[in-house]
Short mmCIF file of C-alpha atoms in Angstrom, two decimals:
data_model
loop_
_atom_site.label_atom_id
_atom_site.label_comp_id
_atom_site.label_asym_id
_atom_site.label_seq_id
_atom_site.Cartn_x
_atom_site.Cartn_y
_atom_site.Cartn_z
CA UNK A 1 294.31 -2.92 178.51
CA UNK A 2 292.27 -6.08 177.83
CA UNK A 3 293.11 -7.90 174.73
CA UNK A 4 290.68 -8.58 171.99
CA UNK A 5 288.55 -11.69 172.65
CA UNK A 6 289.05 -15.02 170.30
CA UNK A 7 286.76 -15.87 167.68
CA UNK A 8 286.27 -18.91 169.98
CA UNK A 9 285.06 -16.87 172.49
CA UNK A 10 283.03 -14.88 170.19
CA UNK A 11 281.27 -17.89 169.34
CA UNK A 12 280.86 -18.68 172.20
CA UNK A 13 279.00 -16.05 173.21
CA UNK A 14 276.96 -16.13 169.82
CA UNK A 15 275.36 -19.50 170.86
CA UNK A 16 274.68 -18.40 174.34
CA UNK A 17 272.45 -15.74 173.24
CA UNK A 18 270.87 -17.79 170.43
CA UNK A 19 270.05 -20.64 173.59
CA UNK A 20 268.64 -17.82 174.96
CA UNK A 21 266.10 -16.89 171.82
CA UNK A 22 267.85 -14.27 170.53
CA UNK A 23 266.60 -13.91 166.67
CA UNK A 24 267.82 -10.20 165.58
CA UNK A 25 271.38 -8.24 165.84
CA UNK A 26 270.30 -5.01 165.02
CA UNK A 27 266.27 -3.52 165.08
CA UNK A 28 265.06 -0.66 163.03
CA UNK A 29 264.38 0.78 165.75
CA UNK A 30 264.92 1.10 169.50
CA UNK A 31 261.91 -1.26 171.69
CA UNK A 32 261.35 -0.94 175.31
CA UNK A 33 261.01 -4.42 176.45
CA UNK A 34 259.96 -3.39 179.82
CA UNK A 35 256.98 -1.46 178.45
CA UNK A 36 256.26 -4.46 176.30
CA UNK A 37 255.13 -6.67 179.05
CA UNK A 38 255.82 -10.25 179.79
CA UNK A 39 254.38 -11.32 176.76
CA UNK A 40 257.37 -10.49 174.59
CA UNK A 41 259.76 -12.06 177.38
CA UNK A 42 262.56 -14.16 175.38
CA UNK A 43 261.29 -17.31 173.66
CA UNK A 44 262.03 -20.25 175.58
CA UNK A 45 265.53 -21.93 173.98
CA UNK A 46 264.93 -24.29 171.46
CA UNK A 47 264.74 -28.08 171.95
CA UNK A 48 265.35 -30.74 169.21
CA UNK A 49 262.04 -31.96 167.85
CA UNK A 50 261.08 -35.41 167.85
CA UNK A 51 262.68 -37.53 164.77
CA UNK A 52 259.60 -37.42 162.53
CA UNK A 53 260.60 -41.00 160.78
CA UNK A 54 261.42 -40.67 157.04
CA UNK A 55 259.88 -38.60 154.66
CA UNK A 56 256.56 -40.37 152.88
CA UNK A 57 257.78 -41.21 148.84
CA UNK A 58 255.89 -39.58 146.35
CA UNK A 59 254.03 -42.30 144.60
CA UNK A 60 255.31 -43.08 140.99
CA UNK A 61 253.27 -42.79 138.23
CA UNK A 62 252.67 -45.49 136.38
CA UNK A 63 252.30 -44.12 132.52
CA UNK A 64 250.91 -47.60 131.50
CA UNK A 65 247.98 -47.01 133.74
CA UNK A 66 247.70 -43.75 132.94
CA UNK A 67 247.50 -44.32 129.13
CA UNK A 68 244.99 -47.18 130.10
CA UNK A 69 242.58 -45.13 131.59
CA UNK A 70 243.07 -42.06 129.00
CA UNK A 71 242.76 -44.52 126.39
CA UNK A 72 239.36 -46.30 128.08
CA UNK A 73 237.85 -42.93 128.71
CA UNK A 74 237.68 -42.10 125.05
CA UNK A 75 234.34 -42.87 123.41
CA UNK A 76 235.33 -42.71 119.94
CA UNK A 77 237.84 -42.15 117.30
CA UNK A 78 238.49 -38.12 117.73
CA UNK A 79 238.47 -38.49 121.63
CA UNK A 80 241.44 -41.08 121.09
CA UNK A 81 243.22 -38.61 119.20
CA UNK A 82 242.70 -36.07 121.79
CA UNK A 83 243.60 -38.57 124.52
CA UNK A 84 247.03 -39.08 123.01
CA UNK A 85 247.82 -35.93 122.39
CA UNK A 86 247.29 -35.32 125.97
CA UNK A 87 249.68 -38.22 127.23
CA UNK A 88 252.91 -36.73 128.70
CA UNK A 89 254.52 -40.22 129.65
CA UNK A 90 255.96 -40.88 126.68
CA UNK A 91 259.46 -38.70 126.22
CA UNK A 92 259.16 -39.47 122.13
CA UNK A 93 256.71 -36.99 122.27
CA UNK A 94 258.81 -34.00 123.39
CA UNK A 95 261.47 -34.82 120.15
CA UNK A 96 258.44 -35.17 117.75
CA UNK A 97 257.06 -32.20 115.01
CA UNK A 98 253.18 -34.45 115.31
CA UNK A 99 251.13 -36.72 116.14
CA UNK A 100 250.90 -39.55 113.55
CA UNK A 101 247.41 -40.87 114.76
CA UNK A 102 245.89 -42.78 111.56
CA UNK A 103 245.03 -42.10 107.61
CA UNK A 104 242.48 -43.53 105.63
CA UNK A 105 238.31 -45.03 106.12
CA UNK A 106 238.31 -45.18 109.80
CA UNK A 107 235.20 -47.64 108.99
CA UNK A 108 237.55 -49.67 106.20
CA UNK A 109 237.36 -53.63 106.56
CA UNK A 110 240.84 -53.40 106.56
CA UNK A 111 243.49 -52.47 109.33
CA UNK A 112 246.94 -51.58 108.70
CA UNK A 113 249.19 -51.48 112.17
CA UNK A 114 252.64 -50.16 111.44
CA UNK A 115 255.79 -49.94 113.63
CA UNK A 116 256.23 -45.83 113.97
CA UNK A 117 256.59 -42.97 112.16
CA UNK A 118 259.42 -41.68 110.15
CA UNK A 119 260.81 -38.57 109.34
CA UNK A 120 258.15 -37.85 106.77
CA UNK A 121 255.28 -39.22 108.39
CA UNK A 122 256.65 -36.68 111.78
CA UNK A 123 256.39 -33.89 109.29
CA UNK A 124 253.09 -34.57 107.45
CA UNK A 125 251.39 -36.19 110.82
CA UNK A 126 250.51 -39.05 109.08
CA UNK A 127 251.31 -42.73 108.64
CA UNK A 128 252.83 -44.26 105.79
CA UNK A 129 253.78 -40.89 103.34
CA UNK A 130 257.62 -41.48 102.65
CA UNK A 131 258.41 -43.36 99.53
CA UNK A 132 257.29 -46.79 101.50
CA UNK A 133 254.24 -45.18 102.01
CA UNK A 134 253.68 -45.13 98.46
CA UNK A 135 254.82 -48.37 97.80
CA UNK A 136 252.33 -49.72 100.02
CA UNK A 137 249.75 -47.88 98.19
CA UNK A 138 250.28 -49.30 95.02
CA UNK A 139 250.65 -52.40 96.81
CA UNK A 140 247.20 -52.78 98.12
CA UNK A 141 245.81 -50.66 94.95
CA UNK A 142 246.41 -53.73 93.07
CA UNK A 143 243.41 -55.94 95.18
CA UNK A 144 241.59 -53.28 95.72
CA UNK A 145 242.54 -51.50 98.69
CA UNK A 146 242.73 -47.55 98.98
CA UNK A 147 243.24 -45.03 101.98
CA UNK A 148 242.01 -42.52 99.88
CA UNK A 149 238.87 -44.20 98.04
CA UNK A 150 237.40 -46.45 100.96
CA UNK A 151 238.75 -50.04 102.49
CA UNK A 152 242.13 -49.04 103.79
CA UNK A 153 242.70 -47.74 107.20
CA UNK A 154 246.07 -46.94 108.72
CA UNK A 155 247.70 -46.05 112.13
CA UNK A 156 251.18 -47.06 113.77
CA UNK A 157 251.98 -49.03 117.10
CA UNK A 158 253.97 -46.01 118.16
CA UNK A 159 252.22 -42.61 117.26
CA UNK A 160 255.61 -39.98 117.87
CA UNK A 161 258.84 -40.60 115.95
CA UNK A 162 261.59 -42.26 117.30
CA UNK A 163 264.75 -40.36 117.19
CA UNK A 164 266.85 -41.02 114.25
CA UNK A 165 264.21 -43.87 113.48
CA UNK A 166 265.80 -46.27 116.06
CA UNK A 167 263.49 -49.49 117.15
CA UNK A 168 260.84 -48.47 120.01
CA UNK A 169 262.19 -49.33 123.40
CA UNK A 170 259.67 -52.13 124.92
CA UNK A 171 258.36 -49.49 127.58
CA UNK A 172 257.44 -47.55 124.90
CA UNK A 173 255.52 -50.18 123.37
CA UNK A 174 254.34 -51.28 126.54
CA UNK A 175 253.21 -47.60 127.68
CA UNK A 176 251.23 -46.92 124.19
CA UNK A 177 249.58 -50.38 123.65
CA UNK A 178 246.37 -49.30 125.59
CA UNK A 179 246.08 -46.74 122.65
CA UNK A 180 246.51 -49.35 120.28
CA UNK A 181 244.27 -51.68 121.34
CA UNK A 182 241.35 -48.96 122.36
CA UNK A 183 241.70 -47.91 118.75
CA UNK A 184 241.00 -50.97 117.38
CA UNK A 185 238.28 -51.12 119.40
CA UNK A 186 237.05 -47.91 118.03
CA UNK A 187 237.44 -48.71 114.23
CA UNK A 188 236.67 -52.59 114.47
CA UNK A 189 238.41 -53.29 111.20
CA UNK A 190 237.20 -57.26 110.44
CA UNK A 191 241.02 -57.57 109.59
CA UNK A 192 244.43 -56.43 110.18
CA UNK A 193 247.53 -56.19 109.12
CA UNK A 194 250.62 -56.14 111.24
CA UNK A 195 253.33 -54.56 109.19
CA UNK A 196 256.97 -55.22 110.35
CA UNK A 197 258.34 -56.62 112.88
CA UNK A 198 257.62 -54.27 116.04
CA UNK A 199 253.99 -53.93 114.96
CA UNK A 200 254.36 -58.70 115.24
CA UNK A 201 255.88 -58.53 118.43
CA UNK A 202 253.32 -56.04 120.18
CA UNK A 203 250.05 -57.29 118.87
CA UNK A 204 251.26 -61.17 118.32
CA UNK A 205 253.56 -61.78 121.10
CA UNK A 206 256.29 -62.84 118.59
CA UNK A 207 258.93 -61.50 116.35
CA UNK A 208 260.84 -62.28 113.22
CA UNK A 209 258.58 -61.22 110.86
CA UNK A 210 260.22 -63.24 107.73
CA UNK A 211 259.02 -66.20 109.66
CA UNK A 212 255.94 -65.21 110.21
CA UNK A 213 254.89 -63.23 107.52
CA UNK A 214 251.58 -65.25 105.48
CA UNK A 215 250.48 -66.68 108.44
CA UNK A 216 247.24 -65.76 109.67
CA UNK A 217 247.23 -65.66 113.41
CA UNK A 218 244.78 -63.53 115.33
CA UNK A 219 245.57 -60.27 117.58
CA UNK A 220 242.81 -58.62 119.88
CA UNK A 221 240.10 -61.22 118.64
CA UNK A 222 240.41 -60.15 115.04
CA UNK A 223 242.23 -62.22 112.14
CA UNK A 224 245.78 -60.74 111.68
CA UNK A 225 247.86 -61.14 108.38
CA UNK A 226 251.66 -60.00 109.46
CA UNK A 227 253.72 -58.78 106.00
CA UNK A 228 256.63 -57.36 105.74
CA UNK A 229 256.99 -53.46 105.97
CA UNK A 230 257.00 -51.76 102.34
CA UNK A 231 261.05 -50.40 103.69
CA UNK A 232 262.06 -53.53 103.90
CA UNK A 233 260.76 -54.23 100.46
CA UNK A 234 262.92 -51.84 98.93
CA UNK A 235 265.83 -52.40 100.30
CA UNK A 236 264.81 -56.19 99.34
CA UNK A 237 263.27 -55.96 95.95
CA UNK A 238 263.21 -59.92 95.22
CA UNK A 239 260.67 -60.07 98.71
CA UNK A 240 258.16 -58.57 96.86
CA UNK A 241 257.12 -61.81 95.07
CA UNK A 242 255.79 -63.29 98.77
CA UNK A 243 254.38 -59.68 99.74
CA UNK A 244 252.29 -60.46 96.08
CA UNK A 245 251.42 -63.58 97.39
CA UNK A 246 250.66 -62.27 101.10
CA UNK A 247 247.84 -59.56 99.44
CA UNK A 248 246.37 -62.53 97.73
CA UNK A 249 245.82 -64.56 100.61
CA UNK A 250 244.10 -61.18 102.22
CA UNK A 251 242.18 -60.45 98.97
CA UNK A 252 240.81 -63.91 99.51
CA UNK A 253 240.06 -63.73 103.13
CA UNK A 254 238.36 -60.81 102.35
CA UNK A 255 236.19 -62.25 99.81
CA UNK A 256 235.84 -65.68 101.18
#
């Protein structure tokens, strides 16, 4: 009696048959290959295909392009809007309750360009509504300047809350300016104001806002007052004497 053949063996015999194009074990049911014809002879046995060279990279998307031409293609204030709410390339948006687009007289003389929302302005889906937000109302109520009655208008560099209000990253800033700087060119505000620090560094170039704060400079060919933000304000009450003198020196730019 023959003994029972290895599993060597029975792979061995396995890849014979597969050289020979054998693709199925078992059939549903029985075929007659003879009555078949030649055309359902074996398949020839398989041959290694050329090396096809490696595999073509998907492209990468650039988001700052992206948000460039979103931001270009919108024609005025509400297609902006629209455009960033479309924008997928920022991640902030996926942790964010809104969109914190702007508040105030989109056709105001005045521009205020904040750093990025905070808890409250993520709930309410507007800028500047926490208890800084109110400081900064009765800041610029006292030359003149309302969100609600006419010559205030008010947006953020970053339009989607940071989590746990941490400093934008500089590809964040980088990725959203377009949208900045098309909204500008929507409202054309004859001034603006670059409050804090992060709002300094993306439309001026520069930081350390103690330093610069008074100064006029100019950012996207408009005159640009940088103050400090109204938070920093209250957690420094004795700044508010230069923040005083900051809104005169815009009261009188405004009226000179």
């Amino acid at each position: 009696m023959e003994s029972d053949p290895s599993p060597q063996s029975l792979l061995a015999a396995l890849a014979w048959q597969v050289e020979l194009g054998a693709d199925e074990a078992i059939a549903e049911t029985p075929v007659d290959r003879y009555a078949l014809g030649p055309a359902s002879a074996p398949a020839a046995p398989r041959t290694a295909s050329a090396d096809p060279g490696p595999l073509p990279v998907a492209e990468e998307t650039d988001p700052v392009r992206v948000a460039r031409q979103a931001a270009g293609a919108a024609v005025d204030l509400e297609g902006l809007r629209a455009a960033m709410a479309a924008f997928e390339g920022c991640d902030l948006k996926r942790g964010a309750r809104n969109l914190v687009f702007s508040d105030g007289d989109p056709a105001a003389r005045v521009m205020i360009v904040g750093e990025a929302p905070g808890r409250e302005e993520d709930r309410a889906g507007r800028p500047f509504v926490g208890r800084a937000g109110q400081l900064l109302d009765r800041m610029f109520a006292a030359i003149g300047l309302s969100r609600h009655e006419g010559g205030l208008y008010i947006t953020n560099v970053l339009p989607w809350r940071p989590p746990q209000n941490r400093d934008p990253l500089p590809e964040e800033v980088a990725m959203l300016m377009p949208f900045v700087e098309r909204h500008v060119e929507l409202a054309a505000p004859e001034l603006l104001v670059l409050m804090g620090n992060i709002s300094c560094g993306a439309l001026l170039g520069r930081r350390g806002i103690t330093r610069l704060r008074g100064q006029w400079g100019e950012a996207l060919g408009r005159p640009a007052l940088p103050m400090v933000h109204p938070a920093y304000l209250l957690r420094n009450p004795a700044a508010k004497r230069e923040a005083w003198s900051d809104l005169l020196s815009l009261r009188a730019r405004l009226a000179g």
